[in-house]
Amino acid sequence: MNGGKKSTSIREKILEHELVPKHVLLTKEEALKVLRELGVRPEQLPWIRASDPIARLLGAKPGDIIRVERRSATAGVSVAYRFVVVG
Amino acid sequence: MSKSEKVIKGVKFGILSSEMIRKMSVTAIVTPEVYDENGIPIEGGVMDPRLGVIEPGQRCATCGNTLAQCPGHFGHLELAKPVIHIGFVRHIYMLLKATCRSCNRVKVTEEDVARYRSLYRRLKDRWPQLANSLVEFVRQKASKALECPHCGARQFKVKLEKPATFIEEGGRGKLYPDVIKQWLSNIPSSDLEVLGLDPEVARPEWMIINVLPVPPIAVRPSIVLETGMRAEDDLTHKLVDIIRANEKLKEALNSGAPEIIVEDLWELLQYHVMTYIDNELPGVPVAKRRSGMPLKTLAQRLKGKEGRFRGNLSGKRVDFSARTVISPDPNLDINEVGVPYEVAMTLTVPEYVTPWNIDKMREYVLNGPYKWPGANYVVDPSGRRLDLRYVKDLKALAESLKPGYTVERHLVDGDVALFNRQPSLHRMSIMAHRVRVLPGKTFRLHLAVCPPYNADFDGDEMNLHAPQTVEARAEAEELLLVEKQILSPRYGGPIIGGIQDYISGGYLLTLKSTLLTKEQVSDLLATIDYSGEIPEPAVLSPVEAWTGKQIFSLLLPEDFNFIGETKLSSGSLKCTSEECFWDTLLIVKKGKVLAGVVDKTVIGSQQPKSLMHYLITEKGVGRGAEFMNKAFKLFLRYIEMVGFTMTLDDIKPERGALERAGKVIKSSYGEVDKLIDMYRAGQLEPVPGRTLSETLEIRILDVLARARDESGATVIEYMGLANPVYVMARTGARGSNLNITQMSAVLGQQSVRGERIWRGYMGRVLPHYKPGDLSPEARGFIASSFYRGLSPLEVFFHAAGGREGLVDTAVRTSQSGYMQRRLINALQDLYVEYDMSVRSSYGELVQFRYGEDAVDPRKTAFGKAVDVDRIIVKNVGWRMSL
């Protein structure tokens, strides 16, 4: 983003909105590691559509995995992973 | 029993082909006649003996087995003309739209078919949802084609006329089932795949019935009535109807009858086959019995709450259970359930005879089935069951008992049994109790376990189940026993605890002013089987006397510290420090109550962070249960000793109080009048988003509610802790300040749907008021109290408000019940994996960590790893700031 300055385009504002948790696109190695740790096939993760605004913003392609870091009332920060699907 | 072991790898559903039906059939059904004049089933009729045995002792004409072994056999009926299977009309419709009327190929180009097929195969296993949308896409694309891409034939629109008639508009007109069958059987299997059908098990032409399977008699047994008449099953009736219609159609065809007649008869056959499958089709007249009752046909057997799935597979009736009315018994332990002798002598537990219990077992057998504790059956090592009701020489049988026998003995004291009250919304709705066999005809339970079951004794019934295996009993004792369910997973606090008189009793016993003589102390301690030392008396002269706090302290562990405000500690009785006159701050040091009383926030049920909560979490559930058993018996004994009751005078408002309360109401009336005047003059400032009249109503409700609270408070102000009603409300035993207000001050505004009551005549509720009267009395404000009594008009308003409450509860229970069902069905197969993630039975991740923090609310201090405040109190016995 443009160096701390408030961005003007709506697409980037999505990232700044306080109700939008932090999304990170994983590299292939990271993704494989996550899958191994959780012992799941990618499609057993919760899905997110590639057309989802946040996925489009990250440039996620179907088959990618996105890490979501949410604020949680019980645990402080909770980490979730989502599998990008067509759509 | 079959010896071969086979493992089911999967289940696949398909459609029966005509050939399959013929192959599995043992006989063709040819005649509508069922029995001959002697009442013997006719061969070739729907009760053909080859379809399976019906009477015990007979051998099956097909398989030679007896009733118990014969699985039943299908027959078949050849239809004169094919008919449509009503369950598949939508599939047929789709296929007719998506395929060519002349060459019967999918109306998609050859290349596309190949492309979609390979795509479909790749998607099918991993992305079933995507595969489905692909199929949907192909179907739509094919249906849109106006010209066949294969043969170039022009396409017509096919219309479905409910329930089962297909019409080709502008083409051949009505499509008869035989034409459709021809069409469907021409569709190549390779094309079917892209339309989402599996041609291996579901060729579309099989959706048109030309051979009807006739189910075995075991599926549709006839019943012999008392009069000796035979009543046939609905399915049998329907099958006879089908055969008749079929015969007629066959005749008409053979005699070369005019087409209209054939068509009519064909329609009739179609109708009968349709209702045979489903008798609740929209637009189809239901087939009825002679009595006018709709027939229960195939679909009706499966559907709905009482259907095969919900009624017989998801829910079954069980043996070894009992149900009766419940009643309270404060003398039981919380882990116990009182079971009537009658029930205990019907429910049995199998016990294996061993050298160690053989004497006991002999005793049971000797007592027989009619004397408790006895036994109902003996199973010998060969597995033969002896019914003790018919054994003449019990003595000889008892003698012959040896290890290896099993005795099905009566339920005895100490057995575990599962106790349940519907609706089971909770895991605490089914708990294991220890049996206590008692005289009487009701199940007895301890009052402290009423909250988890949500039980009371106004006629509630409960169920009892006797676990039959050692494993089941062990599981029940270790996991389901009442004391192991004291802490609720809902909020981590105890759901079992003191209620009503336990709280009043605890309060009265621990009052500062309670002094007990030696006799009283002995009496109290005897009720709880106390065997330790009696502490030093708090008062030595003129007579030795003990305080109630001393007695209560005997039940606490010696290393237990606690400090906490009681329910009483509010308003004028608020206590925040050790030195406080009102004695409403409970201080326990080293197991001794130093100050404070016991009330709802100390020993109450559903009270987290209470003395009892910490006692249970720190000393274990066993200690907690013991504490409850003893403390509650103690409190009840004490409340019996001093006597605790309420009378009309206790809710009689003090004269001065009533006057002040009346003034409050009167001034509020003046305020309301002012509001109404302002409203009429148009000077009322509307609340944002509300109309003027809505604003007025809100303001009036607000004024009146405040008036009620205020006048209630003035009346309550005059009450003291000598007043039992006030004591019950203040300690949390029963009732609230609002209840007292309504009893002795004012009932307040009655409402329907949250509004003042206004429905009735035009502009007024009752003819006693002027039209348009907006005053408090005219719209359901009741200035009388229950003590003073209600005027007839007030009774009317009160009834209107009360009715709404009843309707609400009735509606809410059904709605929330259905919501619960949906929720449970969606969640039932989720489980917490060893890595603390929540997964579905397919291994899909639902939560990455259970509750995001993987915390069991029963085992932590409100989600935190440590409760620092509690640790300080626990060890130091004192907390710096409260």
CSV table of C-alpha atoms in Angstrom, one decimal, chain B residues 58-397:
chain,number,residue,atom,x,y,z
B,58,GLN,CA,-45.3,-73.6,8.0
B,59,ARG,CA,-42.4,-74.1,5.6
B,60,CYS,CA,-41.9,-71.7,2.8
B,61,ALA,CA,-42.9,-73.0,-0.6
B,62,THR,CA,-39.9,-71.3,-2.2
B,63,CYS,CA,-37.0,-71.6,0.2
B,64,GLY,CA,-38.2,-74.3,2.6
B,65,ASN,CA,-37.4,-72.2,5.6
B,66,THR,CA,-39.6,-71.6,8.6
B,67,LEU,CA,-41.2,-68.3,9.4
B,68,ALA,CA,-38.2,-67.0,11.3
B,69,GLN,CA,-35.7,-67.9,8.6
B,70,CYS,CA,-37.6,-67.2,5.4
B,71,PRO,CA,-36.7,-63.7,4.1
B,72,GLY,CA,-39.8,-63.4,1.9
B,73,HIS,CA,-39.7,-63.5,-1.9
B,74,PHE,CA,-40.8,-61.0,-4.6
B,75,GLY,CA,-43.3,-61.8,-7.3
B,76,HIS,CA,-43.9,-59.8,-10.4
B,77,LEU,CA,-46.8,-58.5,-12.4
B,78,GLU,CA,-46.6,-58.0,-16.2
B,79,LEU,CA,-48.4,-54.8,-17.1
B,80,ALA,CA,-50.4,-54.8,-20.3
B,81,LYS,CA,-49.0,-51.3,-21.2
B,82,PRO,CA,-46.1,-49.5,-19.6
B,83,VAL,CA,-46.7,-46.7,-17.1
B,84,ILE,CA,-44.6,-43.9,-15.7
B,85,HIS,CA,-42.9,-44.3,-12.3
B,86,ILE,CA,-44.1,-41.2,-10.5
B,87,GLY,CA,-40.9,-40.9,-8.6
B,88,PHE,CA,-38.9,-40.3,-11.8
B,89,VAL,CA,-41.2,-37.9,-13.8
B,90,ARG,CA,-38.8,-35.1,-13.3
B,91,HIS,CA,-35.8,-37.1,-14.6
B,92,ILE,CA,-37.9,-38.3,-17.6
B,93,TYR,CA,-38.9,-34.7,-18.2
B,94,MET,CA,-35.3,-33.6,-18.2
B,95,LEU,CA,-34.2,-36.3,-20.5
B,96,LEU,CA,-37.0,-35.6,-23.0
B,97,LYS,CA,-36.1,-32.0,-23.1
B,98,ALA,CA,-32.3,-32.6,-23.4
B,99,THR,CA,-32.4,-35.3,-26.1
B,100,CYS,CA,-33.4,-35.3,-29.7
B,101,ARG,CA,-36.9,-36.4,-30.6
B,102,SER,CA,-35.7,-38.4,-33.6
B,103,CYS,CA,-32.2,-39.7,-33.0
B,104,ASN,CA,-32.4,-39.6,-29.2
B,105,ARG,CA,-28.9,-38.2,-28.7
B,106,VAL,CA,-28.1,-35.4,-26.3
B,107,LYS,CA,-28.5,-32.2,-28.1
B,108,VAL,CA,-24.9,-31.2,-27.8
B,109,THR,CA,-22.3,-31.6,-30.4
B,110,GLU,CA,-20.2,-34.8,-30.5
B,111,GLU,CA,-17.0,-32.9,-29.5
B,112,ASP,CA,-18.7,-31.2,-26.6
B,113,VAL,CA,-20.1,-34.5,-25.3
B,114,ALA,CA,-16.6,-35.9,-25.3
B,115,ARG,CA,-15.2,-32.8,-23.6
B,116,TYR,CA,-17.9,-32.6,-21.0
B,117,ARG,CA,-17.6,-36.3,-20.3
B,118,SER,CA,-13.9,-36.2,-19.6
B,119,LEU,CA,-14.3,-33.1,-17.5
B,120,TYR,CA,-17.2,-34.8,-15.6
B,121,ARG,CA,-15.2,-37.9,-14.8
B,122,ARG,CA,-12.3,-35.8,-13.5
B,123,LEU,CA,-14.6,-33.7,-11.3
B,124,LYS,CA,-16.9,-36.4,-10.1
B,125,ASP,CA,-14.9,-37.8,-7.1
B,126,ARG,CA,-13.1,-34.7,-5.9
B,127,TRP,CA,-15.6,-32.0,-6.7
B,128,PRO,CA,-19.0,-33.4,-6.6
B,129,GLN,CA,-20.6,-30.0,-6.3
B,130,LEU,CA,-18.8,-28.8,-9.4
B,131,ALA,CA,-19.7,-31.9,-11.2
B,132,ASN,CA,-23.3,-31.3,-10.4
B,133,SER,CA,-23.2,-27.8,-11.8
B,134,LEU,CA,-21.5,-29.0,-14.9
B,135,VAL,CA,-24.3,-31.5,-15.4
B,136,GLU,CA,-26.9,-28.7,-14.8
B,137,PHE,CA,-25.1,-26.6,-17.4
B,138,VAL,CA,-25.1,-29.4,-20.0
B,139,ARG,CA,-28.8,-30.1,-19.4
B,140,GLN,CA,-29.7,-26.5,-19.9
B,141,LYS,CA,-27.5,-26.2,-23.0
B,142,ALA,CA,-29.0,-29.3,-24.5
B,143,SER,CA,-32.6,-28.3,-23.7
B,144,LYS,CA,-32.1,-25.0,-25.5
B,145,ALA,CA,-31.2,-26.5,-28.9
B,146,LEU,CA,-33.8,-26.0,-31.5
B,147,GLU,CA,-32.2,-28.3,-33.9
B,148,CYS,CA,-30.4,-31.6,-33.2
B,149,PRO,CA,-26.7,-31.1,-33.8
B,150,HIS,CA,-26.4,-34.8,-34.7
B,151,CYS,CA,-29.3,-35.5,-37.1
B,152,GLY,CA,-30.5,-31.9,-37.7
B,153,ALA,CA,-34.1,-32.7,-36.9
B,154,ARG,CA,-36.3,-29.9,-35.7
B,155,GLN,CA,-37.1,-30.0,-32.0
B,156,PHE,CA,-40.5,-29.4,-30.4
B,157,LYS,CA,-41.1,-28.3,-26.9
B,158,VAL,CA,-42.0,-31.0,-24.5
B,159,LYS,CA,-44.5,-30.0,-21.8
B,160,LEU,CA,-45.1,-31.9,-18.5
B,161,GLU,CA,-48.7,-31.9,-17.5
B,162,LYS,CA,-48.8,-32.7,-13.8
B,163,PRO,CA,-48.7,-35.3,-12.5
B,164,ALA,CA,-47.4,-37.6,-15.3
B,165,THR,CA,-48.5,-36.7,-18.8
B,166,PHE,CA,-46.0,-35.5,-21.4
B,167,ILE,CA,-47.1,-33.5,-24.4
B,168,GLU,CA,-45.0,-32.6,-27.4
B,169,GLU,CA,-46.3,-29.3,-28.5
B,170,GLY,CA,-46.7,-29.1,-32.3
B,171,GLY,CA,-45.2,-32.5,-32.8
B,172,ARG,CA,-46.7,-35.9,-31.9
B,173,GLY,CA,-49.0,-34.4,-29.2
B,174,LYS,CA,-49.4,-36.6,-26.2
B,175,LEU,CA,-46.4,-38.9,-25.6
B,176,TYR,CA,-47.5,-42.3,-24.4
B,177,PRO,CA,-45.4,-44.2,-21.9
B,178,ASP,CA,-44.5,-46.9,-24.5
B,179,VAL,CA,-43.3,-44.1,-26.9
B,180,ILE,CA,-41.3,-42.5,-24.1
B,181,LYS,CA,-39.8,-45.8,-23.1
B,182,GLN,CA,-38.7,-46.4,-26.7
B,183,TRP,CA,-37.2,-42.9,-26.8
B,184,LEU,CA,-35.4,-43.3,-23.5
B,185,SER,CA,-34.0,-46.7,-24.4
B,186,ASN,CA,-32.5,-45.2,-27.5
B,187,ILE,CA,-30.3,-42.7,-25.7
B,188,PRO,CA,-26.8,-44.0,-25.8
B,189,SER,CA,-25.1,-44.7,-22.5
B,190,SER,CA,-22.2,-42.4,-23.3
B,191,ASP,CA,-24.6,-39.5,-23.6
B,192,LEU,CA,-26.3,-40.2,-20.3
B,193,GLU,CA,-23.1,-39.7,-18.4
B,194,VAL,CA,-22.9,-36.0,-19.2
B,195,LEU,CA,-26.6,-35.7,-18.1
B,196,GLY,CA,-25.7,-36.9,-14.6
B,197,LEU,CA,-27.0,-40.5,-14.9
B,198,ASP,CA,-25.0,-43.6,-14.2
B,199,PRO,CA,-26.1,-45.9,-17.1
B,200,GLU,CA,-24.7,-48.9,-15.3
B,201,VAL,CA,-27.4,-48.8,-12.6
B,202,ALA,CA,-29.9,-46.3,-13.9
B,203,ARG,CA,-30.8,-46.7,-17.5
B,204,PRO,CA,-33.6,-44.2,-18.1
B,205,GLU,CA,-36.0,-46.7,-19.8
B,206,TRP,CA,-36.2,-48.4,-16.4
B,207,MET,CA,-38.0,-45.4,-15.1
B,208,ILE,CA,-41.0,-46.6,-17.1
B,209,ILE,CA,-42.6,-49.6,-15.5
B,210,ASN,CA,-43.7,-52.5,-17.6
B,211,VAL,CA,-43.1,-55.1,-14.9
B,212,LEU,CA,-44.2,-54.3,-11.4
B,213,PRO,CA,-42.4,-56.1,-8.5
B,214,VAL,CA,-44.9,-57.5,-6.0
B,215,PRO,CA,-43.4,-57.4,-2.5
B,216,PRO,CA,-43.3,-60.4,-0.2
B,217,ILE,CA,-46.2,-61.0,2.1
B,218,ALA,CA,-44.0,-60.2,5.1
B,219,VAL,CA,-44.0,-56.6,3.9
B,220,ARG,CA,-47.8,-56.4,3.9
B,221,PRO,CA,-49.1,-58.9,6.4
B,222,SER,CA,-52.9,-59.4,6.7
B,223,ILE,CA,-54.4,-59.3,10.2
B,224,VAL,CA,-57.1,-61.6,11.5
B,225,LEU,CA,-59.7,-59.7,13.4
B,226,GLU,CA,-61.4,-60.9,16.5
B,227,THR,CA,-64.4,-61.7,14.4
B,228,GLY,CA,-62.3,-64.1,12.3
B,229,MET,CA,-62.4,-61.7,9.4
B,230,ARG,CA,-59.3,-61.1,7.5
B,231,ALA,CA,-58.1,-57.5,7.0
B,232,GLU,CA,-55.6,-57.0,4.3
B,233,ASP,CA,-52.8,-54.5,4.3
B,234,ASP,CA,-53.3,-51.3,2.3
B,235,LEU,CA,-50.5,-52.4,-0.1
B,236,THR,CA,-52.3,-55.6,-0.8
B,237,HIS,CA,-55.5,-53.7,-1.6
B,238,LYS,CA,-53.7,-51.4,-3.9
B,239,LEU,CA,-52.0,-54.4,-5.7
B,240,VAL,CA,-55.4,-56.0,-6.2
B,241,ASP,CA,-56.6,-52.7,-7.7
B,242,ILE,CA,-53.6,-52.6,-10.0
B,243,ILE,CA,-54.2,-56.2,-11.2
B,244,ARG,CA,-57.8,-55.5,-11.8
B,245,ALA,CA,-57.0,-52.4,-13.9
B,246,ASN,CA,-54.4,-54.3,-15.7
B,247,GLU,CA,-56.8,-57.2,-16.5
B,248,LYS,CA,-59.3,-54.8,-17.9
B,249,LEU,CA,-56.8,-53.1,-20.0
B,250,LYS,CA,-55.5,-56.4,-21.3
B,251,GLU,CA,-59.0,-57.5,-22.2
B,252,ALA,CA,-59.7,-54.2,-24.0
B,253,LEU,CA,-56.5,-54.6,-26.0
B,254,ASN,CA,-57.2,-58.2,-26.9
B,255,SER,CA,-60.7,-57.5,-28.0
B,256,GLY,CA,-59.6,-54.6,-30.1
B,257,ALA,CA,-61.6,-52.0,-28.2
B,258,PRO,CA,-61.7,-48.4,-29.5
B,259,GLU,CA,-58.7,-46.2,-28.7
B,260,ILE,CA,-60.5,-44.0,-26.3
B,261,ILE,CA,-61.5,-46.9,-24.0
B,262,VAL,CA,-58.0,-48.3,-24.1
B,263,GLU,CA,-56.6,-44.9,-23.2
B,264,ASP,CA,-59.0,-44.5,-20.3
B,265,LEU,CA,-58.1,-47.8,-18.9
B,266,TRP,CA,-54.4,-47.0,-19.4
B,267,GLU,CA,-54.9,-43.8,-17.5
B,268,LEU,CA,-56.6,-45.8,-14.7
B,269,LEU,CA,-53.7,-48.2,-14.5
B,270,GLN,CA,-51.3,-45.2,-14.4
B,271,TYR,CA,-53.3,-43.8,-11.5
B,272,HIS,CA,-53.3,-47.0,-9.5
B,273,VAL,CA,-49.5,-47.5,-10.0
B,274,MET,CA,-48.9,-43.9,-9.1
B,275,THR,CA,-50.9,-44.0,-5.8
B,276,TYR,CA,-49.4,-47.4,-5.0
B,277,ILE,CA,-46.1,-45.6,-4.9
B,278,ASP,CA,-47.1,-42.3,-3.4
B,279,ASN,CA,-50.6,-41.5,-2.2
B,280,GLU,CA,-50.0,-37.8,-1.4
B,281,LEU,CA,-49.3,-36.6,-4.9
B,282,PRO,CA,-50.4,-33.0,-5.6
B,283,GLY,CA,-53.2,-33.0,-8.2
B,284,VAL,CA,-53.9,-36.6,-7.8
B,285,PRO,CA,-57.1,-37.8,-5.9
B,286,VAL,CA,-56.0,-39.8,-3.0
B,287,ALA,CA,-56.9,-43.5,-3.0
B,288,LYS,CA,-59.1,-44.2,0.0
B,289,ARG,CA,-60.3,-47.3,1.9
B,290,ARG,CA,-63.9,-48.0,2.2
B,291,SER,CA,-64.0,-46.2,5.5
B,292,GLY,CA,-62.7,-43.1,3.8
B,293,MET,CA,-59.2,-43.3,5.4
B,294,PRO,CA,-56.5,-42.5,2.8
B,295,LEU,CA,-54.4,-45.6,2.0
B,296,LYS,CA,-50.9,-45.8,3.4
B,297,THR,CA,-48.8,-46.7,0.4
B,298,LEU,CA,-45.1,-47.0,-0.1
B,299,ALA,CA,-44.0,-43.4,0.2
B,300,GLN,CA,-46.3,-42.9,3.3
B,301,ARG,CA,-44.5,-45.8,5.0
B,302,LEU,CA,-41.2,-44.0,4.8
B,303,LYS,CA,-42.1,-40.3,5.1
B,304,GLY,CA,-42.4,-38.2,8.2
B,305,LYS,CA,-42.0,-38.4,11.9
B,306,GLU,CA,-43.7,-41.8,12.2
B,307,GLY,CA,-42.2,-43.1,9.0
B,308,ARG,CA,-39.5,-45.8,8.6
B,309,PHE,CA,-36.6,-43.4,8.8
B,310,ARG,CA,-37.5,-41.1,11.7
B,311,GLY,CA,-39.8,-43.5,13.5
B,312,ASN,CA,-38.0,-46.8,13.2
B,313,LEU,CA,-34.4,-46.3,12.2
B,314,SER,CA,-33.4,-43.0,13.9
B,315,GLY,CA,-35.7,-43.7,16.9
B,316,LYS,CA,-36.5,-47.1,18.3
B,317,ARG,CA,-38.5,-48.4,21.2
B,318,VAL,CA,-36.4,-50.0,23.9
B,319,ASP,CA,-36.6,-52.8,26.4
B,320,PHE,CA,-35.5,-52.5,30.1
B,321,SER,CA,-37.1,-49.2,30.6
B,322,ALA,CA,-39.8,-47.8,32.8
B,323,ARG,CA,-41.8,-44.6,33.0
B,324,THR,CA,-43.8,-43.1,35.8
B,325,VAL,CA,-44.7,-39.9,37.6
B,326,ILE,CA,-41.9,-38.3,39.6
B,327,SER,CA,-42.1,-36.9,43.1
B,328,PRO,CA,-39.5,-35.3,45.4
B,329,ASP,CA,-37.6,-37.0,48.2
B,330,PRO,CA,-35.1,-34.8,50.1
B,331,ASN,CA,-33.9,-37.8,52.0
B,332,LEU,CA,-32.2,-39.3,49.0
B,333,ASP,CA,-28.7,-38.4,47.9
B,334,ILE,CA,-28.4,-36.4,44.8
B,335,ASN,CA,-26.9,-39.4,43.0
B,336,GLU,CA,-29.9,-41.5,43.8
B,337,VAL,CA,-33.3,-42.3,42.3
B,338,GLY,CA,-36.1,-43.9,44.1
B,339,VAL,CA,-37.6,-46.8,42.2
B,340,PRO,CA,-40.9,-48.4,43.1
B,341,TYR,CA,-40.8,-52.1,43.9
B,342,GLU,CA,-43.1,-52.9,41.0
B,343,VAL,CA,-40.6,-51.4,38.6
B,344,ALA,CA,-37.6,-53.0,40.3
B,345,MET,CA,-39.3,-56.4,39.9
B,346,THR,CA,-39.8,-55.8,36.2
B,347,LEU,CA,-36.5,-54.4,35.1
B,348,THR,CA,-33.7,-56.9,35.3
B,349,VAL,CA,-29.9,-56.9,35.1
B,350,PRO,CA,-28.1,-60.0,33.9
B,351,GLU,CA,-25.5,-61.1,36.4
B,352,TYR,CA,-23.0,-63.8,35.7
B,353,VAL,CA,-22.8,-66.5,38.3
B,354,THR,CA,-19.3,-66.7,39.8
B,355,PRO,CA,-17.9,-68.5,42.9
B,356,TRP,CA,-18.0,-65.2,44.7
B,357,ASN,CA,-21.6,-64.3,44.1
B,358,ILE,CA,-23.2,-67.7,43.9
B,359,ASP,CA,-24.8,-67.6,47.3
B,360,LYS,CA,-26.4,-64.2,46.5
B,361,MET,CA,-27.6,-65.5,43.1
B,362,ARG,CA,-29.1,-68.6,44.8
B,363,GLU,CA,-31.0,-66.3,47.1
B,364,TYR,CA,-32.3,-64.3,44.2
B,365,VAL,CA,-33.5,-67.4,42.3
B,366,LEU,CA,-35.1,-68.8,45.5
B,367,ASN,CA,-37.0,-65.5,45.9
B,368,GLY,CA,-38.4,-66.0,42.4
B,369,PRO,CA,-40.0,-63.4,40.2
B,370,TYR,CA,-42.6,-62.2,42.7
B,371,LYS,CA,-40.5,-61.4,45.7
B,372,TRP,CA,-38.0,-58.6,45.8
B,373,PRO,CA,-35.0,-59.0,45.5
B,374,GLY,CA,-35.5,-61.9,43.2
B,375,ALA,CA,-34.9,-62.9,39.6
B,376,ASN,CA,-37.1,-63.2,36.5
B,377,TYR,CA,-34.9,-65.5,34.3
B,378,VAL,CA,-32.0,-67.9,34.5
B,379,VAL,CA,-29.9,-68.5,31.4
B,380,ASP,CA,-28.0,-71.8,31.5
B,381,PRO,CA,-24.5,-72.1,29.9
B,382,SER,CA,-26.1,-73.5,26.7
B,383,GLY,CA,-28.1,-70.3,26.3
B,384,ARG,CA,-31.5,-71.7,27.3
B,385,ARG,CA,-33.7,-69.2,29.1
B,386,LEU,CA,-35.7,-70.4,32.0
B,387,ASP,CA,-38.7,-68.2,32.9
B,388,LEU,CA,-38.9,-68.4,36.7
B,389,ARG,CA,-42.6,-67.7,36.6
B,390,TYR,CA,-43.0,-71.2,35.2
B,391,VAL,CA,-40.3,-73.0,37.2
B,392,LYS,CA,-42.0,-75.3,39.7
B,393,ASP,CA,-39.0,-76.1,41.9
B,394,LEU,CA,-37.1,-72.9,42.5
B,395,LYS,CA,-35.1,-74.6,45.2
B,396,ALA,CA,-33.8,-77.3,42.8
B,397,LEU,CA,-32.9,-74.7,40.3
